[in-house]
Coordinates of C-alpha atoms in Angstrom, one line a residue:
X9 CA 0.0 0.0 0.2
X10 CA 1.5 3.5 -0.9
X11 CA 2.7 5.4 2.2
X12 CA 0.2 8.3 1.5
X13 CA -2.8 6.0 1.2
X14 CA -1.6 4.8 4.9
X15 CA -1.3 8.4 6.1
X16 CA -4.8 9.0 5.2
X17 CA -5.5 5.9 7.2
X18 CA -4.4 6.8 9.9
X19 CA -6.1 9.9 9.6
X20 CA -9.3 8.9 9.2
X21 CA -9.1 6.5 12.4
X22 CA -7.6 9.0 14.7
X23 CA -10.9 11.0 12.5
X24 CA -13.0 7.9 13.4
X25 CA -11.7 7.9 17.4
X26 CA -11.9 11.6 17.4
X27 CA -15.7 11.2 16.7
X28 CA -16.5 8.5 18.4
X29 CA -15.1 10.1 21.7
X30 CA -17.0 12.8 20.5
X31 CA -19.8 11.0 20.4
X32 CA -19.4 9.0 23.7
X33 CA -19.3 12.8 25.7
X34 CA -22.5 14.0 24.4
X35 CA -24.1 10.3 24.9
X36 CA -22.7 10.9 28.1
X37 CA -24.1 14.3 28.4
X38 CA -27.5 13.0 26.9
X39 CA -27.5 10.6 29.9
X40 CA -26.7 13.3 33.4
X41 CA -29.0 16.1 31.0
X42 CA -32.0 13.3 31.4
X43 CA -31.0 12.1 35.0
X44 CA -31.5 16.3 35.3
X45 CA -34.9 16.8 33.6
X46 CA -36.2 13.0 35.6
X47 CA -35.4 15.1 38.9
X48 CA -37.0 18.2 38.0
X49 CA -40.2 15.9 36.5
X50 CA -40.0 14.4 40.4
X51 CA -39.9 18.2 41.9
X52 CA -42.7 18.9 39.5
X53 CA -44.5 16.5 40.2
X54 CA -43.7 17.0 44.1
X55 CA -45.1 20.9 43.6
X56 CA -48.4 19.3 41.6
X57 CA -49.0 17.5 45.0
X58 CA -48.6 20.4 47.1
X59 CA -50.6 22.4 45.0
X60 CA -53.5 19.8 45.1
X61 CA -53.0 19.5 48.8
X62 CA -53.5 23.7 49.1
X63 CA -56.9 23.1 46.6
X64 CA -58.3 20.7 49.1
X65 CA -57.4 22.9 52.0
X66 CA -59.0 25.7 50.0
X67 CA -62.4 24.0 49.6
X68 CA -62.8 22.8 53.0
X69 CA -61.9 26.9 54.2
X70 CA -64.2 27.7 51.1
X71 CA -67.2 25.4 52.7
X72 CA -66.6 26.4 56.4
X73 CA -67.0 30.3 55.2
X74 CA -70.3 28.8 53.6
X75 CA -71.3 27.1 56.9
X76 CA -70.4 30.9 58.6
X77 CA -72.6 32.5 56.4
X78 CA -75.0 30.1 57.4
X79 CA -74.9 30.5 61.1
X80 CA -74.7 34.8 60.9
X81 CA -78.0 33.8 58.3
X82 CA -80.0 32.7 61.0
X83 CA -78.3 34.9 63.8
X84 CA -79.7 38.0 61.4
X85 CA -83.0 36.5 61.7
X86 CA -82.8 35.9 65.4
X87 CA -82.4 39.7 65.7
X88 CA -84.9 40.7 63.1
X89 CA -87.4 38.5 65.7
X90 CA -86.1 40.0 69.2
X91 CA -86.4 43.4 66.9
X92 CA -89.7 42.4 66.4
X93 CA -90.3 41.2 70.1
X94 CA -89.0 44.5 71.6
X95 CA -91.1 46.4 69.6
X96 CA -94.0 44.9 71.1
X97 CA -92.9 45.7 74.6
X98 CA -92.2 49.1 73.6
X99 CA -95.4 49.7 72.7
X100 CA -96.8 47.8 75.3
X101 CA -94.9 49.9 77.7
X102 CA -96.6 52.6 76.3
X103 CA -100.0 51.0 77.1
X104 CA -99.0 50.8 80.2
X105 CA -98.3 54.1 80.9
X106 CA -101.6 55.2 78.9
X107 CA -103.5 53.6 81.1
X108 CA -101.1 54.5 84.8
X109 CA -102.3 58.1 83.6
X110 CA -105.8 57.4 83.0
X111 CA -105.9 55.7 86.7
X112 CA -103.7 58.6 88.2
X113 CA -106.4 60.6 86.4
X114 CA -108.9 59.3 88.1
X115 CA -107.6 59.4 91.3
X116 CA -107.5 63.1 90.3
X117 CA -110.5 63.0 90.2
X118 CA -112.2 61.4 92.9
X119 CA -109.9 63.4 94.9
X120 CA -111.8 66.6 93.5
X121 CA -115.4 65.2 94.1
X122 CA -114.7 64.7 97.6
X123 CA -114.1 61.3 98.3
X124 CA -112.0 62.5 101.2
X125 CA -109.6 59.4 102.2
X126 CA -106.9 61.0 102.0
X127 CA -104.7 58.4 103.0
X128 CA -105.5 56.0 100.1
X129 CA -105.2 58.9 98.0
X130 CA -101.8 59.3 99.2
X131 CA -101.6 55.4 99.5
X132 CA -102.9 55.1 95.3
X133 CA -100.5 58.1 94.2
X134 CA -98.0 56.3 96.4
X135 CA -98.0 52.9 94.3
X136 CA -98.7 54.6 90.6
X137 CA -95.5 56.8 91.1
X138 CA -93.5 53.3 92.3
X139 CA -95.0 51.5 89.2
X140 CA -94.1 54.2 86.7
X141 CA -90.1 54.8 87.7
X142 CA -89.6 50.8 87.8
X143 CA -91.4 50.2 84.7
X144 CA -94.3 48.2 84.9

């Protein structure tokens, strides 16, 4: 074989060795990158699991807030009913004051017409005053 051909063959073999080494190096890099991507994929899966848990917690919180809203609605209804009862009590108290005033006027009228039982009139007035101040 001529010398040139031998040199060319050696050069080709050297080039082939370099190419093989480069391919192996690229292969190793690809394997490392694949490992990194696998790790990243695991991290993303982990994060996805955490977000799912957080979503579940927010759903529970939303349910609790709905429950609280229902309770506040019930309380609001109770306060409305209490307000109606207080209004009725106020009206009743006004009626009682009106009646007491009529009784007091009647006692004064009796005294003016000559009912001479002054002690009884005095006692009645005291009872009326006591009733009025005590709210009965």
